[in-house]
Tab-separated table of C-alpha atoms and ligand atoms in Angstrom:
chain	number	residue	atom	x	y	z
S	1	MET	CA	-51.521	102.705	23.988
S	2	LEU	CA	-54.211	100.631	24.564
S	3	SER	CA	-54.959	100.841	27.785
S	4	GLN	CA	-54.467	104.831	27.659
S	5	LEU	CA	-56.824	104.680	24.663
S	6	LEU	CA	-59.694	102.976	26.449
S	7	TYR	CA	-59.024	105.064	29.598
S	8	LYS	CA	-59.996	108.202	27.356
S	9	LYS	CA	-63.220	106.659	26.725
S	10	GLY	CA	-63.614	105.684	30.445
S	11	ILE	CA	-62.913	102.211	30.235
S	12	GLU	CA	-60.687	100.986	33.045
S	13	SER	CA	-57.321	98.556	32.037
S	14	VAL	CA	-54.936	97.085	33.980
S	15	VAL	CA	-51.135	96.396	32.077
S	16	LEU	CA	-48.984	93.879	33.376
S	17	GLU	CA	-45.274	94.206	32.440
S	18	ARG	CA	-42.698	91.671	32.602
S	19	LYS	CA	-39.473	93.690	32.603
S	20	THR	CA	-38.894	96.630	34.794
S	21	ARG	CA	-39.709	100.938	33.501
S	22	ASP	CA	-36.023	101.154	33.295
S	23	TYR	CA	-35.602	97.950	31.323
S	24	VAL	CA	-38.153	98.909	28.314
S	25	LEU	CA	-37.057	102.284	28.345
S	26	GLY	CA	-33.818	101.345	27.848
S	27	ARG	CA	-34.163	99.058	24.593
S	28	ILE	CA	-33.656	100.425	21.144
S	29	ARG	CA	-36.421	99.973	18.815
S	30	ALA	CA	-36.976	101.160	15.258
S	31	GLY	CA	-38.540	104.917	14.700
S	32	ILE	CA	-40.777	105.191	12.067
S	33	LEU	CA	-44.295	105.872	12.323
S	34	GLU	CA	-46.863	105.795	9.821
S	35	VAL	CA	-49.783	107.992	9.073
S	36	GLY	CA	-52.000	105.880	10.881
S	37	PHE	CA	-50.184	105.353	14.315
S	38	VAL	CA	-49.408	109.293	14.426
S	39	GLY	CA	-53.131	109.678	14.212
S	40	LEU	CA	-53.640	106.983	17.436
S	41	MET	CA	-51.088	109.095	19.359
S	42	ARG	CA	-53.099	112.194	19.077
S	43	GLU	CA	-56.257	110.333	19.521
S	44	ALA	CA	-54.488	108.768	22.971
S	45	GLY	CA	-53.795	112.417	23.925
S	46	VAL	CA	-49.789	111.787	23.979
S	47	SER	CA	-48.453	113.248	20.851
S	48	GLU	CA	-47.301	116.671	21.978
S	49	ARG	CA	-43.878	116.002	22.306
S	50	MET	CA	-44.381	113.909	19.354
S	51	ASP	CA	-45.099	116.408	17.176
S	52	LYS	CA	-42.499	119.055	18.625
S	53	GLU	CA	-39.167	116.246	18.053
S	54	GLY	CA	-40.448	114.144	15.330
S	55	LEU	CA	-38.995	114.492	12.290
S	56	VAL	CA	-41.564	114.541	9.123
S	57	HIS	CA	-39.965	112.870	6.380
S	58	ASP	CA	-41.478	113.094	2.830
S	59	GLY	CA	-39.634	110.331	1.080
S	60	ALA	CA	-36.627	108.292	1.158
S	61	VAL	CA	-33.547	106.996	-0.657
S	62	ILE	CA	-32.765	103.584	-2.363
S	63	SER	CA	-29.637	102.611	-3.502
S	64	PHE	CA	-28.315	99.272	-5.296
S	65	GLY	CA	-24.537	99.803	-5.660
S	66	GLU	CA	-23.644	103.150	-6.938
S	67	GLU	CA	-27.500	103.608	-8.356
S	68	GLN	CA	-30.075	105.663	-6.248
S	69	PHE	CA	-32.833	107.458	-6.559
S	70	GLY	CA	-35.388	108.861	-4.252
S	71	ILE	CA	-39.527	107.944	-3.637
S	72	ASN	CA	-41.398	110.937	-2.852
S	73	PHE	CA	-43.781	109.659	-0.186
S	74	LYS	CA	-45.715	112.413	0.087
S	75	ALA	CA	-46.256	112.823	-3.566
S	76	HIS	CA	-47.531	109.628	-4.562
S	77	THR	CA	-49.858	109.578	-1.054
S	78	GLY	CA	-50.205	112.946	0.193
S	79	SER	CA	-49.127	111.594	3.630
S	80	ASN	CA	-45.609	111.110	5.201
S	81	ILE	CA	-43.793	109.476	8.065
S	82	VAL	CA	-42.432	110.386	11.416
S	83	VAL	CA	-39.257	109.827	12.663
S	84	TYR	CA	-39.690	109.104	16.090
S	85	GLY	CA	-37.830	106.002	18.385
S	86	GLN	CA	-40.565	103.661	19.647
S	87	THR	CA	-38.446	104.286	22.810
S	88	GLU	CA	-39.743	107.701	23.081
S	89	VAL	CA	-43.266	106.363	21.992
S	90	THR	CA	-43.605	104.287	25.313
S	91	ARG	CA	-41.803	106.959	27.225
S	92	ASP	CA	-44.722	109.479	26.196
S	93	LEU	CA	-47.373	106.706	26.667
S	94	TYR	CA	-46.277	105.528	30.655
S	95	ASP	CA	-46.144	108.994	31.400
S	96	ALA	CA	-49.370	109.813	30.027
S	97	ARG	CA	-50.966	106.395	32.111
S	98	GLU	CA	-49.005	107.455	35.057
S	99	ALA	CA	-50.160	110.882	35.418
S	100	ALA	CA	-53.925	110.077	35.016
S	101	GLY	CA	-53.209	107.439	37.939
S	102	GLY	CA	-53.554	104.630	35.406
S	103	LYS	CA	-51.990	101.006	36.909
S	104	ILE	CA	-49.241	99.303	35.024
S	105	VAL	CA	-47.996	96.498	37.265
S	106	PHE	CA	-44.108	96.034	36.256
S	107	SER	CA	-41.650	93.050	37.181
S	108	VAL	CA	-44.628	90.180	36.847
S	109	GLU	CA	-43.629	86.948	36.911
S	110	ASN	CA	-45.721	83.457	36.299
S	111	VAL	CA	-48.308	85.254	34.222
S	112	VAL	CA	-51.600	82.572	33.243
S	113	ILE	CA	-54.544	83.393	31.259
S	114	HIS	CA	-57.455	81.494	32.821
S	115	ASP	CA	-60.831	80.875	31.224
S	116	ALA	CA	-60.190	82.712	28.103
S	117	ASP	CA	-62.804	80.682	26.281
S	118	CYS	CA	-65.558	81.488	28.951
S	119	ASP	CA	-67.338	84.389	29.930
S	120	ALA	CA	-65.856	85.097	33.126
S	121	PRO	CA	-61.732	84.991	32.582
S	122	PHE	CA	-59.287	85.808	35.052
S	123	VAL	CA	-55.190	86.534	34.789
S	124	THR	CA	-53.085	85.455	37.237
S	125	TYR	CA	-49.413	86.925	38.250
S	126	ASP	CA	-46.928	86.975	41.058
S	127	ILE	CA	-45.061	89.984	42.528
S	128	ASP	CA	-42.813	89.730	44.967
S	129	GLY	CA	-43.374	86.252	45.588
S	130	ALA	CA	-47.089	87.137	46.286
S	131	GLU	CA	-50.179	85.794	43.662
S	132	GLN	CA	-52.677	88.077	42.237
S	133	HIS	CA	-55.479	87.676	40.425
S	134	VAL	CA	-57.152	90.249	38.247
S	135	THR	CA	-60.792	89.476	37.163
S	136	CYS	CA	-61.920	90.869	33.590
S	137	ASP	CA	-63.748	91.321	30.730
S	138	TYR	CA	-61.666	90.772	27.905
S	139	VAL	CA	-57.723	89.891	27.849
S	140	ALA	CA	-55.397	91.932	25.506
S	141	GLY	CA	-52.436	90.043	24.804
S	142	CYS	CA	-49.603	92.361	23.903
S	143	ASP	CA	-47.130	90.217	25.628
S	144	GLY	CA	-44.868	90.018	22.398
S	145	PHE	CA	-43.805	86.904	20.660
S	146	HIS	CA	-42.303	84.523	23.100
S	147	GLY	CA	-45.358	85.595	25.739
S	148	VAL	CA	-47.743	83.711	27.147
S	149	SER	CA	-50.661	84.723	25.411
S	150	ARG	CA	-50.218	83.360	22.300
S	151	GLN	CA	-49.395	79.990	24.124
S	152	THR	CA	-52.561	80.166	25.751
S	153	ILE	CA	-54.643	79.277	22.501
S	154	PRO	CA	-54.635	75.514	22.377
S	155	LEU	CA	-52.519	73.980	19.409
S	156	GLU	CA	-55.990	72.462	17.649
S	157	VAL	CA	-57.125	75.965	17.010
S	158	ARG	CA	-54.206	77.618	16.176
S	159	GLN	CA	-52.361	77.819	13.022
S	160	GLU	CA	-48.842	78.971	12.015
S	161	PHE	CA	-46.951	80.443	9.307
S	162	GLU	CA	-43.169	80.989	9.507
S	163	LYS	CA	-39.901	82.478	7.257
S	164	VAL	CA	-36.688	82.607	8.813
S	165	TYR	CA	-34.396	84.377	6.928
S	166	PRO	CA	-30.383	83.350	6.888
S	167	PHE	CA	-29.018	86.509	7.909
S	168	GLY	CA	-29.454	88.927	10.821
S	169	TRP	CA	-29.399	92.998	11.229
S	170	LEU	CA	-26.507	94.624	13.367
S	171	GLY	CA	-27.497	97.787	14.431
S	172	VAL	CA	-25.767	100.794	16.169
S	173	LEU	CA	-27.029	103.822	17.586
S	174	SER	CA	-24.338	106.679	17.845
S	175	GLN	CA	-24.122	110.726	18.973
S	176	THR	CA	-23.459	111.645	15.232
S	177	PRO	CA	-25.258	113.596	12.774
S	178	PRO	CA	-27.651	111.414	10.176
S	179	VAL	CA	-25.047	110.930	6.895
S	180	HIS	CA	-28.330	112.272	4.624
S	181	LYS	CA	-31.578	113.995	5.233
S	182	GLU	CA	-33.331	111.275	4.235
S	183	LEU	CA	-33.424	107.306	5.452
S	184	ILE	CA	-30.986	105.611	2.791
S	185	TYR	CA	-31.989	101.529	2.049
S	186	ALA	CA	-28.905	100.139	0.444
S	187	SER	CA	-28.206	96.961	-1.505
S	188	SER	CA	-24.863	96.181	-2.418
S	189	GLU	CA	-22.843	93.491	-2.945
S	190	ARG	CA	-21.466	92.996	0.201
S	191	GLY	CA	-25.248	92.946	1.720
S	192	PHE	CA	-27.726	95.570	2.739
S	193	ALA	CA	-27.420	98.777	4.952
S	194	LEU	CA	-30.174	101.251	6.495
S	195	CYS	CA	-28.894	104.316	7.389
S	196	SER	CA	-31.726	105.724	9.519
S	197	MET	CA	-31.911	108.686	12.093
S	198	ARG	CA	-33.306	109.459	15.489
S	199	ASN	CA	-32.594	113.322	16.040
S	200	ASP	CA	-30.068	115.473	13.912
S	201	LYS	CA	-27.785	114.796	16.428
S	202	LEU	CA	-28.297	110.952	16.890
S	203	SER	CA	-27.982	108.429	14.261
S	204	ARG	CA	-29.036	104.612	13.684
S	205	TYR	CA	-27.436	102.280	11.054
S	206	TYR	CA	-27.710	98.813	10.266
S	207	ILE	CA	-26.060	96.308	8.063
S	208	GLN	CA	-26.800	92.854	7.466
S	209	CYS	CA	-24.656	90.464	8.765
S	210	SER	CA	-24.229	86.785	9.673
S	211	LEU	CA	-26.565	84.984	12.248
S	212	SER	CA	-23.128	83.402	13.865
S	213	ASP	CA	-21.927	87.142	14.415
S	214	SER	CA	-22.118	88.440	17.864
S	215	PRO	CA	-21.962	92.321	18.769
S	216	ASP	CA	-18.835	91.710	19.977
S	217	ASP	CA	-17.150	90.532	17.098
S	218	TRP	CA	-17.755	93.597	15.588
S	219	THR	CA	-15.860	96.717	16.763
S	220	ASP	CA	-16.993	100.086	16.297
S	221	ALA	CA	-14.165	100.811	13.309
S	222	ALA	CA	-15.188	97.572	11.532
S	223	PHE	CA	-18.557	98.104	11.562
S	224	TRP	CA	-18.283	102.033	10.098
S	225	LYS	CA	-16.064	100.659	7.519
S	226	GLU	CA	-18.194	97.915	6.373
S	227	LEU	CA	-20.975	100.155	6.278
S	228	LYS	CA	-19.267	103.233	3.903
S	229	ARG	CA	-18.490	100.346	1.646
S	230	ARG	CA	-22.391	99.505	1.048
S	231	ILE	CA	-23.799	102.861	0.643
S	232	PRO	CA	-22.578	105.051	-2.350
S	233	ALA	CA	-19.388	107.086	-2.377
S	234	GLU	CA	-21.204	110.146	-2.164
S	235	HIS	CA	-23.022	109.424	1.357
S	236	ALA	CA	-19.805	107.425	2.587
S	237	ALA	CA	-17.669	110.316	2.249
S	238	LYS	CA	-20.211	112.710	3.988
S	239	LEU	CA	-20.770	109.941	7.161
S	240	VAL	CA	-19.662	111.318	9.906
S	241	THR	CA	-18.290	108.480	12.700
S	242	GLY	CA	-17.880	107.847	16.283
S	243	PRO	CA	-18.587	105.699	19.324
S	244	SER	CA	-21.336	103.306	19.156
S	245	ILE	CA	-23.480	104.038	22.133
S	246	GLU	CA	-25.672	100.498	21.697
S	247	LYS	CA	-24.787	97.730	19.632
S	248	SER	CA	-27.367	94.648	19.206
S	249	ILE	CA	-28.126	92.267	16.597
S	250	ALA	CA	-31.732	91.069	15.271
S	251	PRO	CA	-32.357	88.017	13.452
S	252	LEU	CA	-35.206	88.441	10.648
S	253	ARG	CA	-38.285	86.512	10.540
S	254	SER	CA	-41.891	86.767	9.354
S	255	PHE	CA	-44.318	84.915	11.353
S	256	VAL	CA	-48.577	84.908	12.025
S	257	THR	CA	-50.694	83.096	13.922
S	258	GLU	CA	-54.477	82.648	12.821
S	259	PRO	CA	-56.968	83.114	14.692
S	260	MET	CA	-56.014	86.253	16.494
S	261	ARG	CA	-58.734	86.266	18.902
S	262	TRP	CA	-59.388	83.095	21.076
S	263	GLY	CA	-62.945	83.364	23.055
S	264	ARG	CA	-61.965	86.849	25.417
S	265	LEU	CA	-58.678	86.563	24.541
S	266	PHE	CA	-57.318	88.879	21.582
S	267	LEU	CA	-53.692	89.176	20.373
S	268	CYS	CA	-51.820	92.161	19.366
S	269	GLY	CA	-48.711	93.137	17.749
S	270	ASP	CA	-45.743	90.561	18.243
S	271	ALA	CA	-47.651	88.058	19.985
S	272	ALA	CA	-49.834	87.188	16.835
S	273	HIS	CA	-47.480	88.292	14.267
S	274	ILE	CA	-43.505	89.259	13.317
S	275	VAL	CA	-42.381	91.234	10.128
S	276	PRO	CA	-38.616	91.624	9.162
S	277	PRO	CA	-37.229	94.920	10.416
S	278	THR	CA	-36.985	96.101	6.432
S	279	GLY	CA	-39.746	99.130	6.385
S	280	ALA	CA	-40.272	98.838	9.909
S	281	LYS	CA	-43.644	97.732	10.090
S	282	GLY	CA	-43.546	95.931	13.668
S	283	LEU	CA	-44.712	98.470	15.667
S	284	ASN	CA	-47.026	99.847	12.788
S	285	THR	CA	-48.563	96.250	12.346
S	286	ALA	CA	-48.917	96.146	16.317
S	287	ALA	CA	-51.041	99.934	16.409
S	288	SER	CA	-53.593	98.747	13.896
S	289	ASP	CA	-54.184	95.918	15.794
S	290	ILE	CA	-54.906	98.234	18.576
S	291	HIS	CA	-56.622	100.569	16.491
S	292	TYR	CA	-59.666	97.292	15.521
S	293	LEU	CA	-59.015	96.173	19.527
S	294	TYR	CA	-59.898	99.205	20.428
S	295	HIS	CA	-62.784	100.120	18.589
S	296	GLY	CA	-64.513	96.805	18.987
S	297	LEU	CA	-63.773	97.679	22.842
S	298	VAL	CA	-65.686	101.108	22.483
S	299	ASP	CA	-68.456	99.967	20.839
S	300	TYR	CA	-69.169	97.054	23.333
S	301	TYR	CA	-68.887	98.930	25.975
S	302	GLN	CA	-70.846	102.361	24.729
S	303	SER	CA	-73.383	100.278	22.637
S	304	GLY	CA	-73.665	97.006	23.126
S	305	ASP	CA	-72.852	96.466	19.523
S	306	GLY	CA	-69.879	93.054	19.762
S	307	GLU	CA	-69.602	92.642	15.709
S	308	GLY	CA	-66.023	94.478	16.093
S	309	LEU	CA	-64.893	92.377	18.491
S	310	GLU	CA	-66.316	89.296	16.591
S	311	ARG	CA	-64.572	90.521	13.766
S	312	TYR	CA	-61.376	91.517	15.539
S	313	SER	CA	-59.348	88.341	13.976
S	314	GLU	CA	-61.003	88.585	10.797
S	315	LYS	CA	-59.800	92.703	10.524
S	316	ALA	CA	-56.546	92.536	12.042
S	317	LEU	CA	-55.786	89.750	10.183
S	318	ALA	CA	-56.368	91.363	6.425
S	319	ARG	CA	-54.031	93.881	6.977
S	320	VAL	CA	-51.396	92.040	8.612
S	321	TRP	CA	-50.726	89.677	5.666
S	322	LYS	CA	-50.437	93.029	3.603
S	323	ALA	CA	-47.549	94.502	6.095
S	324	GLU	CA	-46.165	91.079	6.138
S	325	ARG	CA	-46.169	90.905	2.375
S	326	PHE	CA	-44.479	94.207	2.134
S	327	SER	CA	-41.782	93.282	4.454
S	328	TRP	CA	-41.314	90.066	2.922
S	329	TRP	CA	-41.071	92.141	-0.273
S	330	MET	CA	-38.518	94.577	0.740
S	331	THR	CA	-36.249	92.384	2.125
S	332	ASN	CA	-35.994	90.179	-0.541
S	333	LEU	CA	-35.478	93.201	-2.609
S	334	LEU	CA	-32.585	94.606	-0.913
S	335	HIS	CA	-30.515	91.777	0.930
S	336	ARG	CA	-28.178	89.209	-0.262
S	337	PHE	CA	-29.407	85.564	0.378
S	338	PRO	CA	-26.309	83.308	0.924
S	339	ASP	CA	-28.006	80.865	-1.902
S	340	GLN	CA	-29.034	83.406	-4.703
S	341	SER	CA	-27.777	82.490	-8.016
S	342	ARG	CA	-26.386	84.474	-10.692
S	343	PHE	CA	-30.180	85.077	-11.929
S	344	ASP	CA	-31.576	85.953	-8.437
S	345	LEU	CA	-29.459	88.653	-8.605
S	346	LYS	CA	-30.438	89.691	-11.864
S	347	MET	CA	-34.106	89.819	-10.541
S	348	GLN	CA	-33.091	91.931	-8.206
S	349	LYS	CA	-31.249	94.428	-10.341
S	350	ALA	CA	-34.341	94.287	-12.660
S	351	GLU	CA	-36.861	95.038	-9.734
S	352	PHE	CA	-34.765	98.020	-8.426
S	353	GLU	CA	-34.854	99.331	-12.130
S	354	PHE	CA	-38.519	98.817	-12.652
S	355	LEU	CA	-38.756	100.602	-9.188
S	356	ARG	CA	-36.934	103.342	-10.424
S	357	GLU	CA	-38.150	104.228	-13.640
S	358	ASN	CA	-42.220	103.502	-12.804
S	359	ALA	CA	-44.316	106.094	-11.394
S	360	GLY	CA	-46.830	103.064	-10.366
S	361	ALA	CA	-44.250	101.089	-8.914
S	362	GLN	CA	-42.996	103.659	-6.485
S	363	MET	CA	-46.775	104.458	-5.873
S	364	VAL	CA	-47.295	100.917	-4.387
S	365	MET	CA	-43.927	101.176	-2.553
S	366	ALA	CA	-45.106	104.571	-1.214
S	367	GLN	CA	-48.130	103.749	0.112
S	368	ASN	CA	-47.399	100.558	1.850
S	369	TYR	CA	-44.719	102.094	3.544
S	370	VAL	CA	-46.386	105.475	5.250
S	371	GLY	CA	-49.294	102.601	5.730
S	372	LEU	CA	-52.319	101.301	4.333
S	373	PRO	CA	-55.749	102.453	5.839
S	374	TYR	CA	-56.945	100.629	8.742
U	1	DHB	C1	-35.402	102.053	11.218
U	1	DHB	C2	-35.661	100.722	11.222
U	1	DHB	C3	-35.822	100.151	10.441
U	1	DHB	O1	-36.257	98.971	10.370
U	1	DHB	C4	-36.569	100.533	8.888
U	1	DHB	O2	-37.269	99.879	8.217
U	1	DHB	C5	-36.301	102.030	9.194
U	1	DHB	C6	-35.720	103.054	10.071
U	1	DHB	C7	-35.248	102.812	11.991
U	1	DHB	O3	-34.933	101.824	13.539
U	1	DHB	O4	-34.947	103.485	12.340
């Protein structure tokens, strides 16, 4: 995304990717785009397919056992979200970069970022056994939680904040119609479940599972049976099941590193922060980082104004922490925790009821869900 946005402003970049193109485009990720993300897709000139195929959603359903209510994001904020898979976003961006002759190098190994705290940083990497060298003005570390970028920042400079949750999400993609026109976020005695979708023939479902589970432990039949037990009976009765075409387990974690900039190295997305998936803020929070970095770089190259780059970490973190809070809140509201007391359960129920009854609480949720302003 950053590479494509910069290209539009005449600023050159090289993208280094550890995996192959096919690998990246075979991964299933979340599929909810905030209003700001949709704007970035348009600005990058890659919104044609999203505008045609993306599903505009004005609200979502929240259930607690058999009780349920809808939150209308549009009524509370004037905005909606778009359901369009992250994998499709990546495909559109790859296609646009390639059509414009952009440079994306796949299957790189041994990436090292050199002299990030000096005026002349460079990056080395291996491809087909030969070392390559890229001199650059700036390095955007968009290489995920396990990438080299964050590790490049010395430990004395870095502060890390983390919370690990005692469960995972088991996700299934199936060629079946979605159970409901809106997403359903479900809390039940047996744990959390989420009913989502990609289009009218492709559904995405998740259930909270044990961290010791492996996807092979879950037959398709066992998954569907468990999902039905966690959503209100009215929806369970309508659920169309079918063979899974993808099944995977993701652990849940909240993580932030500070600062997000060291010299000429800027951390973006999962390289700097992780959210639990509840609320689909991962991709969207990466996108807000890109917004701040993109504008900082454009201001610098177009008018020599370095303030946006200087303040990148501060601006990005201010928004990141709010997305962290929202994902943590939604995770706490909807999951069953192994050490939860009877009191804790009453607190979850009271929070659910307050949200159902209180327009102010719904507005807070809606503002966060459609995305806080950049
Ligand atoms: C999806 C994932 C999420 O984490 C979420 O909160 C909503 C939807 C998805 O994959 O569709």
